[in-house]
Each structure stands twice: as C-alpha cells, then as structure tokens.
PDB file of C-alpha atoms in Angstrom:
ATOM      1  CA  UNK A1111     -18.064   4.201  29.760  1.00 38.00           C
ATOM      2  CA  UNK A1112     -16.232   7.097  28.044  1.00 39.00           C
ATOM      3  CA  UNK A1113     -12.897   5.244  28.795  1.00 41.00           C
ATOM      4  CA  UNK A1114     -13.911   2.136  26.323  1.00 44.00           C
ATOM      5  CA  UNK A1115     -14.918   4.599  23.976  1.00 40.00           C
ATOM      6  CA  UNK A1116     -11.706   6.380  23.790  1.00 46.00           C
ATOM      7  CA  UNK A1117     -10.080   3.076  23.783  1.00 46.00           C
ATOM      8  CA  UNK A1118     -12.003   2.069  20.366  1.00 42.00           C
ATOM      9  CA  UNK A1119     -11.079   5.522  18.929  1.00 39.00           C
ATOM     10  CA  UNK A1120      -7.533   5.125  19.327  1.00 40.00           C
ATOM     11  CA  UNK A1121      -7.847   1.653  17.735  1.00 39.00           C
ATOM     12  CA  UNK A1122      -9.464   3.580  14.989  1.00 36.00           C
ATOM     13  CA  UNK A1123      -7.537   6.530  14.584  1.00 37.00           C
ATOM     14  CA  UNK A1124      -3.573   5.826  15.340  1.00 33.00           C
ATOM     15  CA  UNK A1125      -1.553   4.662  12.845  1.00 31.00           C
ATOM     16  CA  UNK A1126       0.610   1.051  13.485  1.00 31.00           C
ATOM     17  CA  UNK A1127       4.025   2.124  15.150  1.00 33.00           C
ATOM     18  CA  UNK A1128       6.865   0.206  14.187  1.00 32.00           C
ATOM     19  CA  UNK A1129       9.188  -1.017  16.854  1.00 35.00           C
ATOM     20  CA  UNK A1130      12.875  -2.207  16.616  1.00 35.00           C
ATOM     21  CA  UNK A1131      12.752  -5.512  17.301  1.00 35.00           C
ATOM     22  CA  UNK A1132      16.057  -6.789  18.090  1.00 39.00           C
ATOM     23  CA  UNK A1133      16.456 -10.810  17.962  1.00 37.00           C
ATOM     24  CA  UNK A1134      17.748 -12.107  21.466  1.00 42.00           C
ATOM     25  CA  UNK A1135      20.757 -14.823  21.240  1.00 45.00           C
ATOM     26  CA  UNK A1136      19.207 -16.319  23.912  1.00 43.00           C
ATOM     27  CA  UNK A1137      15.729 -17.212  22.185  1.00 44.00           C
ATOM     28  CA  UNK A1138      16.879 -20.428  20.833  1.00 49.00           C
ATOM     29  CA  UNK A1139      17.176 -21.862  24.636  1.00 49.00           C
ATOM     30  CA  UNK A1140      13.482 -20.041  25.589  1.00 46.00           C
ATOM     31  CA  UNK A1141      12.377 -21.880  22.498  1.00 47.00           C
ATOM     32  CA  UNK A1142      13.512 -25.211  23.656  1.00 50.00           C
ATOM     33  CA  UNK A1143      12.318 -24.554  27.356  1.00 50.00           C
ATOM     34  CA  UNK A1144       9.226 -23.125  27.052  1.00 49.00           C
ATOM     35  CA  UNK A1145       7.696 -23.657  23.767  1.00 52.00           C
ATOM     36  CA  UNK A1146       8.943 -27.560  22.821  1.00 47.00           C
ATOM     37  CA  UNK A1147       5.104 -28.635  21.726  1.00 50.00           C
ATOM     38  CA  UNK A1148       4.754 -26.357  18.877  1.00 52.00           C
ATOM     39  CA  UNK A1149       4.774 -27.193  15.221  1.00 52.00           C
ATOM     40  CA  UNK A1150       6.575 -24.679  13.534  1.00 52.00           C
ATOM     41  CA  UNK A1151       5.527 -24.206   9.844  1.00 57.00           C
ATOM     42  CA  UNK A1152       7.374 -21.152   9.454  1.00 59.00           C
ATOM     43  CA  UNK A1153      10.787 -20.247   8.921  1.00 66.00           C
ATOM     44  CA  UNK A1154      13.244 -19.985  11.406  1.00 77.00           C
ATOM     45  CA  UNK A1155      14.139 -16.387  10.869  1.00 80.00           C
ATOM     46  CA  UNK A1156      10.007 -15.465  10.760  1.00 82.00           C
ATOM     47  CA  UNK A1157       9.247 -17.745  13.887  1.00 83.00           C
ATOM     48  CA  UNK A1158      11.801 -15.770  15.977  1.00 82.00           C
ATOM     49  CA  UNK A1159      10.281 -12.285  14.384  1.00 86.00           C
ATOM     50  CA  UNK A1160       7.189 -13.589  15.721  1.00 89.00           C
ATOM     51  CA  UNK A1161       7.844 -14.465  18.645  1.00 90.00           C
ATOM     52  CA  UNK A1162      10.282 -11.360  19.317  1.00 89.00           C
ATOM     53  CA  UNK A1163       7.360  -9.081  18.196  1.00 91.00           C
ATOM     54  CA  UNK A1164       4.790 -10.889  20.138  1.00 94.00           C
ATOM     55  CA  UNK A1165       6.838 -10.494  23.563  1.00 93.00           C
ATOM     56  CA  UNK A1166       7.412  -6.352  22.648  1.00 93.00           C
ATOM     57  CA  UNK A1167       3.893  -5.945  23.057  1.00 93.00           C
ATOM     58  CA  UNK A1168       2.803  -8.399  25.813  1.00 95.00           C
ATOM     59  CA  UNK A1169       5.670  -6.961  27.751  1.00 94.00           C
ATOM     60  CA  UNK A1170       5.042  -3.153  26.363  1.00 93.00           C
ATOM     61  CA  UNK A1171       1.089  -3.381  27.876  1.00 94.00           C
ATOM     62  CA  UNK A1172       1.476  -5.934  30.553  1.00 96.00           C
ATOM     63  CA  UNK A1173       1.051  -3.748  33.671  1.00 95.00           C
ATOM     64  CA  UNK A1174      -1.642  -1.896  31.781  1.00 94.00           C
ATOM     65  CA  UNK A1175      -3.895  -4.903  31.656  1.00 94.00           C
ATOM     66  CA  UNK A1176      -3.321  -5.936  35.093  1.00 95.00           C
ATOM     67  CA  UNK A1177      -3.915  -2.480  36.429  1.00 95.00           C
ATOM     68  CA  UNK A1178      -7.043  -1.906  34.098  1.00 90.00           C
ATOM     69  CA  UNK A1179      -8.241  -5.561  34.701  1.00 93.00           C
ATOM     70  CA  UNK A1180      -8.119  -5.458  38.592  1.00 94.00           C
ATOM     71  CA  UNK A1181      -9.796  -2.060  38.713  1.00 92.00           C
ATOM     72  CA  UNK A1182     -12.575  -3.581  36.467  1.00 90.00           C
ATOM     73  CA  UNK A1183     -12.902  -6.397  38.538  1.00 92.00           C
ATOM     74  CA  UNK A1184     -12.901  -4.335  41.490  1.00 93.00           C
ATOM     75  CA  UNK A1185     -15.801  -2.495  39.897  1.00 90.00           C
ATOM     76  CA  UNK A1186     -17.789  -4.957  38.895  1.00 90.00           C
ATOM     77  CA  UNK A1187     -17.590  -6.844  42.560  1.00 91.00           C
ATOM     78  CA  UNK A1188     -18.908  -3.320  43.970  1.00 91.00           C
ATOM     79  CA  UNK A1189     -21.417  -3.083  41.134  1.00 89.00           C
ATOM     80  CA  UNK A1190     -22.984  -6.234  42.188  1.00 90.00           C
ATOM     81  CA  UNK A1191     -23.857  -4.690  45.636  1.00 92.00           C
ATOM     82  CA  UNK A1192     -25.362  -1.873  44.191  1.00 92.00           C
ATOM     83  CA  UNK A1193     -29.363  -1.445  44.110  1.00 91.00           C
ATOM     84  CA  UNK A1194     -30.963   0.842  42.071  1.00 90.00           C
ATOM     85  CA  UNK A1195     -30.609   2.590  38.742  1.00 86.00           C
ATOM     86  CA  UNK A1196     -29.703   5.855  39.451  1.00 89.00           C
ATOM     87  CA  UNK A1197     -26.958   4.144  42.096  1.00 91.00           C
ATOM     88  CA  UNK A1198     -25.623   2.243  39.587  1.00 87.00           C
ATOM     89  CA  UNK A1199     -25.353   4.893  36.954  1.00 84.00           C
ATOM     90  CA  UNK A1200     -23.499   7.190  39.690  1.00 87.00           C
ATOM     91  CA  UNK A1201     -21.084   4.595  40.810  1.00 87.00           C
ATOM     92  CA  UNK A1202     -20.466   4.052  36.679  1.00 80.00           C
ATOM     93  CA  UNK A1203     -19.206   7.933  36.635  1.00 81.00           C
ATOM     94  CA  UNK A1204     -17.538   7.805  39.513  1.00 85.00           C
ATOM     95  CA  UNK A1205     -15.683   4.797  37.951  1.00 83.00           C
ATOM     96  CA  UNK A1206     -15.298   6.494  34.742  1.00 78.00           C
ATOM     97  CA  UNK A1207     -13.828   9.304  36.672  1.00 83.00           C
ATOM     98  CA  UNK A1208     -11.421   7.065  38.070  1.00 87.00           C
ATOM     99  CA  UNK A1209     -10.026   5.239  34.844  1.00 83.00           C
ATOM    100  CA  UNK A1210      -9.609   8.973  33.400  1.00 83.00           C
ATOM    101  CA  UNK A1211      -7.597   9.755  36.355  1.00 88.00           C
ATOM    102  CA  UNK A1212      -5.388   6.843  36.249  1.00 91.00           C
ATOM    103  CA  UNK A1213      -4.689   6.430  32.670  1.00 86.00           C
ATOM    104  CA  UNK A1214      -5.346  10.169  31.249  1.00 81.00           C
ATOM    105  CA  UNK A1215      -4.639  10.094  27.657  1.00 78.00           C
ATOM    106  CA  UNK A1216      -1.827   6.924  28.023  1.00 83.00           C
ATOM    107  CA  UNK A1217      -4.077   4.402  26.498  1.00 76.00           C
ATOM    108  CA  UNK A1218      -5.229   7.430  23.810  1.00 73.00           C
ATOM    109  CA  UNK A1219      -1.865   7.269  22.526  1.00 79.00           C
ATOM    110  CA  UNK A1220      -1.267   3.391  22.122  1.00 81.00           C
ATOM    111  CA  UNK A1221      -0.883   1.825  18.346  1.00 82.00           C
ATOM    112  CA  UNK A1222      -3.380  -0.130  17.351  1.00 79.00           C
ATOM    113  CA  UNK A1223      -1.220  -3.332  17.597  1.00 84.00           C
ATOM    114  CA  UNK A1224      -0.904  -2.413  21.489  1.00 88.00           C
ATOM    115  CA  UNK A1225      -4.530  -1.862  22.018  1.00 83.00           C
ATOM    116  CA  UNK A1226      -5.531  -5.227  20.331  1.00 86.00           C
ATOM    117  CA  UNK A1227      -2.852  -7.004  23.000  1.00 91.00           C
ATOM    118  CA  UNK A1228      -4.334  -4.781  25.426  1.00 90.00           C
ATOM    119  CA  UNK A1229      -7.966  -5.827  24.840  1.00 87.00           C
ATOM    120  CA  UNK A1230      -6.984  -9.555  24.577  1.00 93.00           C
ATOM    121  CA  UNK A1231      -5.595  -9.560  27.974  1.00 94.00           C
ATOM    122  CA  UNK A1232      -8.125  -7.584  29.686  1.00 91.00           C
ATOM    123  CA  UNK A1233     -10.040 -10.212  28.461  1.00 93.00           C
ATOM    124  CA  UNK A1234      -7.924 -13.138  29.555  1.00 95.00           C
ATOM    125  CA  UNK A1235      -8.298 -11.603  32.985  1.00 93.00           C
ATOM    126  CA  UNK A1236     -11.780 -10.655  32.803  1.00 91.00           C
ATOM    127  CA  UNK A1237     -13.531 -12.647  30.547  1.00 91.00           C
ATOM    128  CA  UNK A1238     -14.916  -9.816  28.776  1.00 88.00           C
ATOM    129  CA  UNK A1239     -14.458  -8.584  25.616  1.00 87.00           C
ATOM    130  CA  UNK A1240     -14.538  -4.908  24.715  1.00 82.00           C
ATOM    131  CA  UNK A1241     -17.821  -5.444  23.129  1.00 84.00           C
ATOM    132  CA  UNK A1242     -19.904  -6.518  26.003  1.00 84.00           C
ATOM    133  CA  UNK A1243     -17.809  -3.956  28.247  1.00 76.00           C
ATOM    134  CA  UNK A1244     -19.621  -1.273  26.259  1.00 75.00           C
ATOM    135  CA  UNK A1245     -22.752  -3.389  26.196  1.00 76.00           C
ATOM    136  CA  UNK A1246     -23.189  -3.416  29.402  1.00 72.00           C
ATOM    137  CA  UNK A1247     -22.255   0.026  30.518  1.00 65.00           C
ATOM    138  CA  UNK A1248     -23.309   2.301  27.249  1.00 67.00           C
ATOM    139  CA  UNK A1249     -25.997  -0.147  25.592  1.00 71.00           C
ATOM    140  CA  UNK A1250     -26.328  -2.684  23.042  1.00 78.00           C
ATOM    141  CA  UNK A1251     -27.113  -0.042  20.648  1.00 80.00           C
ATOM    142  CA  UNK A1252     -23.987   1.614  21.065  1.00 75.00           C
ATOM    143  CA  UNK A1253     -21.953  -1.460  21.067  1.00 77.00           C
ATOM    144  CA  UNK A1254     -23.463  -2.356  17.423  1.00 82.00           C
ATOM    145  CA  UNK A1255     -22.496   0.936  15.823  1.00 78.00           C
ATOM    146  CA  UNK A1256     -19.113   0.764  17.293  1.00 76.00           C
ATOM    147  CA  UNK A1257     -18.898  -2.879  16.278  1.00 77.00           C
ATOM    148  CA  UNK A1258     -19.676  -2.504  12.805  1.00 82.00           C
ATOM    149  CA  UNK A1259     -17.475   0.830  12.349  1.00 75.00           C
ATOM    150  CA  UNK A1260     -14.566  -1.403  13.905  1.00 74.00           C
ATOM    151  CA  UNK A1261     -14.968  -4.136  11.450  1.00 79.00           C
ATOM    152  CA  UNK A1262     -14.880  -1.566   8.737  1.00 73.00           C
ATOM    153  CA  UNK A1263     -11.634  -0.422   9.684  1.00 70.00           C
ATOM    154  CA  UNK A1264     -10.535  -3.985  10.416  1.00 73.00           C
ATOM    155  CA  UNK A1265     -10.948  -4.591  13.989  1.00 75.00           C
ATOM    156  CA  UNK A1266     -13.325  -6.489  15.916  1.00 80.00           C
ATOM    157  CA  UNK A1267     -14.532  -5.594  19.634  1.00 81.00           C
ATOM    158  CA  UNK A1268     -15.672  -9.321  20.439  1.00 84.00           C
ATOM    159  CA  UNK A1269     -12.181 -10.442  19.970  1.00 85.00           C
ATOM    160  CA  UNK A1270     -11.903 -12.848  22.577  1.00 88.00           C
ATOM    161  CA  UNK A1271      -8.340 -14.404  23.850  1.00 91.00           C
ATOM    162  CA  UNK A1272      -7.431 -18.305  22.252  1.00 92.00           C
ATOM    163  CA  UNK A1273      -4.289 -19.295  24.594  1.00 91.00           C
ATOM    164  CA  UNK A1274      -4.592 -22.687  22.895  1.00 90.00           C
ATOM    165  CA  UNK A1275      -4.257 -21.548  19.407  1.00 90.00           C
ATOM    166  CA  UNK A1276      -4.288 -18.070  17.825  1.00 91.00           C
ATOM    167  CA  UNK A1277      -2.779 -16.681  20.930  1.00 94.00           C
ATOM    168  CA  UNK A1278      -0.525 -19.324  22.083  1.00 93.00           C
ATOM    169  CA  UNK A1279       2.485 -17.328  21.675  1.00 93.00           C
ATOM    170  CA  UNK A1280       1.246 -14.790  23.692  1.00 95.00           C
ATOM    171  CA  UNK A1281       0.361 -16.864  26.554  1.00 95.00           C
ATOM    172  CA  UNK A1282       3.580 -17.808  26.740  1.00 93.00           C
ATOM    173  CA  UNK A1283       4.958 -14.689  27.063  1.00 94.00           C
ATOM    174  CA  UNK A1284       2.792 -13.384  29.858  1.00 96.00           C
ATOM    175  CA  UNK A1285       3.652 -16.973  31.158  1.00 94.00           C
ATOM    176  CA  UNK A1286       7.469 -16.341  31.206  1.00 93.00           C
ATOM    177  CA  UNK A1287       6.741 -12.775  32.972  1.00 94.00           C
ATOM    178  CA  UNK A1288       4.177 -14.270  35.620  1.00 94.00           C
ATOM    179  CA  UNK A1289       6.958 -16.559  36.383  1.00 92.00           C
ATOM    180  CA  UNK A1290       9.492 -14.067  36.526  1.00 93.00           C
ATOM    181  CA  UNK A1291      11.667 -15.441  33.819  1.00 91.00           C
ATOM    182  CA  UNK A1292      11.228 -12.744  31.453  1.00 92.00           C
ATOM    183  CA  UNK A1293      11.288  -8.693  32.268  1.00 92.00           C
ATOM    184  CA  UNK A1294       8.648  -6.310  31.277  1.00 93.00           C
ATOM    185  CA  UNK A1295       7.810  -2.373  30.980  1.00 92.00           C
ATOM    186  CA  UNK A1296       7.175  -1.187  34.464  1.00 93.00           C
ATOM    187  CA  UNK A1297       3.989   1.225  34.847  1.00 93.00           C
ATOM    188  CA  UNK A1298       3.237   1.790  38.446  1.00 93.00           C
ATOM    189  CA  UNK A1299      -0.509   2.517  39.526  1.00 93.00           C
ATOM    190  CA  UNK A1300      -0.790   6.016  40.095  1.00 93.00           C
ATOM    191  CA  UNK A1301      -4.100   6.562  41.878  1.00 94.00           C
ATOM    192  CA  UNK A1302      -5.052   4.848  45.456  1.00 95.00           C
ATOM    193  CA  UNK A1303      -7.871   3.208  43.549  1.00 94.00           C
ATOM    194  CA  UNK A1304      -5.373   1.522  41.347  1.00 94.00           C
ATOM    195  CA  UNK A1305      -3.248   0.066  44.212  1.00 95.00           C
ATOM    196  CA  UNK A1306      -6.266  -0.857  46.388  1.00 95.00           C
ATOM    197  CA  UNK A1307      -7.540  -2.686  43.034  1.00 94.00           C
ATOM    198  CA  UNK A1308      -4.178  -4.759  42.526  1.00 94.00           C
ATOM    199  CA  UNK A1309      -4.027  -5.707  46.280  1.00 93.00           C
ATOM    200  CA  UNK A1310      -7.470  -6.818  46.587  1.00 90.00           C
ATOM    201  CA  UNK A1311      -6.642  -9.083  43.088  1.00 87.00           C
ATOM    202  CA  UNK A1312      -3.707 -10.055  44.639  1.00 86.00           C
ATOM    203  CA  UNK A1313      -5.302 -11.343  47.860  1.00 84.00           C
ATOM    204  CA  UNK A1314      -8.028 -13.093  46.052  1.00 78.00           C
ATOM    205  CA  UNK A1315      -5.265 -14.944  44.056  1.00 75.00           C
ATOM    206  CA  UNK A1316      -3.857 -16.014  46.813  1.00 72.00           C
ATOM    207  CA  UNK A1317      -7.216 -17.481  48.048  1.00 71.00           C
ATOM    208  CA  UNK A1318      -7.650 -19.539  45.304  1.00 70.00           C
ATOM    209  CA  UNK A1319      -4.232 -21.016  45.411  1.00 69.00           C
ATOM    210  CA  UNK A1320      -5.092 -21.791  48.946  1.00 67.00           C
ATOM    211  CA  UNK A1321      -8.583 -23.988  47.481  1.00 61.00           C
TER     212      UNK A1321
END
C-alpha cells in the first residue's frame, strides 16, 4: 500500500533528530526491579544512556504502533473473508485511504530512529515485517527493489523483533508501559475506523486471557 511506501521514504530521506534525553534518578531503582537478569558489559553511564534512549523512542511511537497494528489486524481479518481479486483490490484501496486519513503526514515526518522503532513494534504486534507487508499488498517485485534501496541506505525492511536479545531493552520498556509503570506520549485515534480497530483489539486480548 502507498502508506507503507510513504513509511519507507520517510526512513530513507529524513535525518536522525537529536533528542535531549535526561537521565532520571529513579532509573537505578528500575534497573534493579525490572532488569535484574541483564549482563551489563557497558559502563553504567553508557547503559543508562542506552536505556533512556530506548525509553524515549518506545514512548514516542507506542500509540502509533498500537493504533496502526490494530488497524492492520482488522484489515487482515476482513481481507481473509473477501473473495475475488477485484473485491480484494477495492478493499485494500479503501484501507489505504483510511490509513492516510488517520495518520496524514505524521509518519512521513518521523525521524529514522522513530521509524525503526515503529516498524519493530508493528512486527511485534502483527508478526509482519515491512517487507512482508509491501510484498503482500504491492507485490514481490516492488518489495525486492525497496529492500535493495533500503539496504544501500543502511535500513532493512525484513527487520524483525528479537525480544530476548537485540530488542530486550525495548521489550522491557514496552512492558513497563503495558503494566502502567511508565508513562508515554499519548496519541489518540482520529478516525472512527481506528477507534473501532482498537476496541476489537482489546476484546480479542480479553478473550485470549479468558482462555
């Protein structure tokens, strides 16, 4: 979908914005409570900086990932029930318009780092990489060429989410938000479609917990 091509171009063309990441005094307590099993090989200052950097990016895209993932899941559920190439193409076109209506230029204006965190968090929720999304909605040829462009620019559309190794700090930060132990930057859904998708997502999670 054009939305994901827009996301790719934002990753390729936007510069990384430097952020003022304040070190919080309570981080030492958080490390002891929520990161007790980490083998720290960096200096304390370097580790704290990395942890705060991770928290910042997770907090800044948390709601975007939640909304986008819920919408994608809803689209996928509906698409699985639609038969016929023309009907599916028509539905995907409406999905594209809905995503544009919800996010506008917000995704395009994201920094490279925020885009990477967003892609990983969408994969965490949907199990789909950006490459797989493009491949499904735009075709294998398009996915191949965009992957080639991204690799030249140091990006990877096949990037997955590794909660036990590379993305362990990200997983811990998400866990703190999910459990209500850490605040994040709110981004309320703007469209009825997004609100409905989030409600369906919450109902799905409740049904899984009951099982």
